[in-house]
Amino acid sequence: MIQKILIANRGEIALRIMRSCREMGIKTVAVYSDADRTSRHVIYADEAVCIGEALASESYLNMNKIIKAAKQFKADAIHPGYGFLSENAEFARRCKNEGIIFIGPNAESMEAMGDKISARQNMMKARVPVVPGTAEDLKSKDLLRVCRKIGLPVIIKATAGGGGKGMRLVRDEKDLSEAYASAKSEAKSSFGNDSVYIEKYIEAPHHIEIQFLGDTFGNVIHLFDRECSVQRRHQKIVEESPSPFIDDKTRLEMGKIAVKAAKAVNYIGAGTIEFLVDDKLNFYFLEMNTRLQVEHPITEEVLGIDLVKEQIHIANGKKLRFLQKDLEQRGHAIECRICAEDTDNDFAPSPGIISHVQAPEGIGVRIDSYIYDGYEIPIYYDSMLGKLIVWATTRTYALERMRRVLYEYKITGVKTNIDYLRRIMDAKEFVKGKYTTHFIEENSKQLQDTEDTDLRRTENIAVMAAYIDFIVNEEENVSAQAVADNRPISRWREFGKQKGLLRI
Ligand code: ADP
């Protein structure tokens, strides 16, 4: 039985995993980089070790250092979280060879689904519907013929793709060769592999995914759907479960197909199948994520299950605790990703010191985050500060609740996307539940700054002023020292003075 887990990650996901471990009486080891010395995951863990410099390649992506730390602290298992080494088959294999349990699927399953071509081949073999197209490296001599066979519009995609890189949409034959060349060159520069393939472009699709769990006995169950179509440049912003778009029949068919896909690659642990769904409810396999996903809490909320506990249970070699028939979606959950970014300035990251956090409270609210007053957001990692999740009995109630908690959430000192998220919650298509992956692009004007934001800013100013007042009166306070040192915090003092909100 696993007694101690090293979490090879940082930020909100490291904390979230540790919370489940604590409930289970499992000890935790945090690893951290130089830039994360003051991170909450370090403070929360039973033991913590610095593994290197801020650059991820020197710390969170460094297999040797992580495995060494696991051995030094006698951890039985490593939980990789998401990102970093979570989908790295070599890392899973190395853990196994070192006698450390990797909490995730085995290396072979990861490899089978790792690159897009082998994933497509494996899924076609298992009779899982994939987007019409090819499943081999596309040569330039075949380009036109293959494209005509599939029919325009098509999308050229990098075999090793991820994060929307190496993808080119082609609507006109005359643009084909240029798109092919540029997809290849981006694939080469992003992934060191210029292989591309081609698939049919599905107009205005929905991105809907199915969570599943598999155990070491070959049992697999699905945990229903998540709607993830609110995306900006292929990055998810808001997710909800259940999807307001699909009907129950489609939902169950997708669930069954996801189970089939997972079984085809002998999947162990928690995973997700992403599907594209067209306006006629046809659905197509897009990819499998062989890890816990950022948006997993909404599934937890509607099913009343802790997915991290289930991952650990499976890693202990135990049978799944649920049968498919035991599972039922209850109510509705929405998740908003809270990011430190400037939504008025092309969503540029906004690192800096968080002066004050005032988190929402009350019924149906969950916050998976890691920030605190005075925390300095490092520039080295992504800009997500955490996730705001609400649950309610119906979608309408969940939406009302999300509006309320976004109103309550105050983060000062850095720019965040909270106002932007509020505007999404008010957008007509979102309210109706009728939106596709084109939603953000099509509503970009409406989602930009409006007057109501000014009102909110006034509230923020009031919070800020109160905070500044507090720090300048608090001689012992470290933040006051920051003011004295003329660190960024002093900008607010200037600001407070300008606005007449500050006495000194
Ligand atoms: P990546 O792995 O780079 O994130 P994906 O294959 O997961 O790429 O696709 C990312 C997003 O791109 C999808 O969520 C969808 O919005 C869009 N997309 C990808 N393939 C297609 C397609 N064949 N038709 C329409 N949209 C697509």
mmCIF file of C-alpha atoms and ligand atoms in Angstrom, residues 116 131-132 154-155 157-158 160-167 169 191 197 199-207 228-229 231 233-236 274-276 286-287 289 437-438, ligand 1:
data_model
loop_
_atom_site.group_PDB
_atom_site.id
_atom_site.type_symbol
_atom_site.label_atom_id
_atom_site.label_comp_id
_atom_site.label_asym_id
_atom_site.label_seq_id
_atom_site.Cartn_x
_atom_site.Cartn_y
_atom_site.Cartn_z
ATOM 1 C CA LYS A 116 -1.518 11.725 -33.239
ATOM 2 C CA VAL A 131 -12.215 12.511 -37.963
ATOM 3 C CA PRO A 132 -12.056 11.407 -41.635
ATOM 4 C CA VAL A 154 -9.213 20.275 -44.428
ATOM 5 C CA ILE A 155 -6.817 20.758 -41.564
ATOM 6 C CA LYS A 157 -1.855 18.750 -38.318
ATOM 7 C CA ALA A 158 1.500 17.959 -36.760
ATOM 8 C CA ALA A 160 3.656 15.321 -32.595
ATOM 9 C CA GLY A 161 1.249 18.246 -32.098
ATOM 10 C CA GLY A 162 0.031 19.843 -28.914
ATOM 11 C CA GLY A 163 -1.161 23.256 -27.777
ATOM 12 C CA GLY A 164 -2.627 23.967 -31.203
ATOM 13 C CA LYS A 165 0.839 24.178 -32.784
ATOM 14 C CA GLY A 166 1.589 22.957 -36.311
ATOM 15 C CA MET A 167 -2.066 23.143 -37.377
ATOM 16 C CA LEU A 169 -6.777 25.163 -41.906
ATOM 17 C CA PHE A 191 8.479 19.453 -31.682
ATOM 18 C CA TYR A 197 -1.134 14.398 -41.570
ATOM 19 C CA GLU A 199 -8.032 15.493 -41.658
ATOM 20 C CA LYS A 200 -11.417 16.901 -42.552
ATOM 21 C CA TYR A 201 -12.109 20.267 -40.938
ATOM 22 C CA ILE A 202 -15.320 20.031 -38.936
ATOM 23 C CA GLU A 203 -17.167 23.346 -39.158
ATOM 24 C CA ALA A 204 -17.979 24.975 -35.808
ATOM 25 C CA PRO A 205 -17.601 21.824 -33.720
ATOM 26 C CA HIS A 206 -18.059 21.243 -30.035
ATOM 27 C CA HIS A 207 -15.116 20.004 -28.020
ATOM 28 C CA CYS A 228 -14.896 22.382 -23.246
ATOM 29 C CA SER A 229 -15.813 24.497 -26.278
ATOM 30 C CA GLN A 231 -11.506 28.090 -25.998
ATOM 31 C CA ARG A 233 -6.467 29.775 -29.438
ATOM 32 C CA HIS A 234 -7.252 26.157 -28.537
ATOM 33 C CA GLN A 235 -6.772 26.830 -24.822
ATOM 34 C CA LYS A 236 -9.779 26.043 -22.660
ATOM 35 C CA GLU A 274 -11.487 14.306 -26.391
ATOM 36 C CA PHE A 275 -14.100 14.314 -29.141
ATOM 37 C CA LEU A 276 -15.154 16.818 -31.769
ATOM 38 C CA LEU A 286 -9.657 13.823 -31.384
ATOM 39 C CA GLU A 287 -7.104 12.639 -28.843
ATOM 40 C CA ASN A 289 -5.076 12.646 -22.582
ATOM 41 C CA THR A 437 -15.374 26.233 -30.328
ATOM 42 C CA HIS A 438 -15.823 29.469 -32.327
HETATM 43 P P1 ADP B 1 -3.624 20.058 -29.895
HETATM 44 O O1 ADP B 1 -3.197 18.675 -29.460
HETATM 45 O O2 ADP B 1 -2.539 20.820 -30.577
HETATM 46 O O3 ADP B 1 -4.311 20.836 -28.791
HETATM 47 P P2 ADP B 1 -6.090 19.063 -31.028
HETATM 48 O O4 ADP B 1 -6.045 18.030 -32.075
HETATM 49 O O5 ADP B 1 -6.453 18.633 -29.636
HETATM 50 O O6 ADP B 1 -4.706 19.846 -31.033
HETATM 51 O O7 ADP B 1 -7.077 20.223 -31.466
HETATM 52 C C1 ADP B 1 -7.206 21.420 -30.731
HETATM 53 C C2 ADP B 1 -8.450 22.174 -31.172
HETATM 54 O O8 ADP B 1 -8.380 22.498 -32.583
HETATM 55 C C3 ADP B 1 -9.756 21.412 -31.021
HETATM 56 O O9 ADP B 1 -10.298 21.535 -29.738
HETATM 57 C C4 ADP B 1 -10.623 22.081 -32.083
HETATM 58 O O10 ADP B 1 -11.142 23.289 -31.583
HETATM 59 C C5 ADP B 1 -9.640 22.386 -33.200
HETATM 60 N N1 ADP B 1 -9.596 21.272 -34.190
HETATM 61 C C6 ADP B 1 -8.688 20.270 -34.233
HETATM 62 N N2 ADP B 1 -8.949 19.412 -35.263
HETATM 63 C C7 ADP B 1 -10.049 19.893 -35.874
HETATM 64 C C8 ADP B 1 -10.834 19.461 -36.990
HETATM 65 N N3 ADP B 1 -10.529 18.362 -37.675
HETATM 66 N N4 ADP B 1 -11.911 20.193 -37.326
HETATM 67 C C9 ADP B 1 -12.232 21.322 -36.634
HETATM 68 N N5 ADP B 1 -11.552 21.784 -35.580
HETATM 69 C C10 ADP B 1 -10.472 21.089 -35.187
#
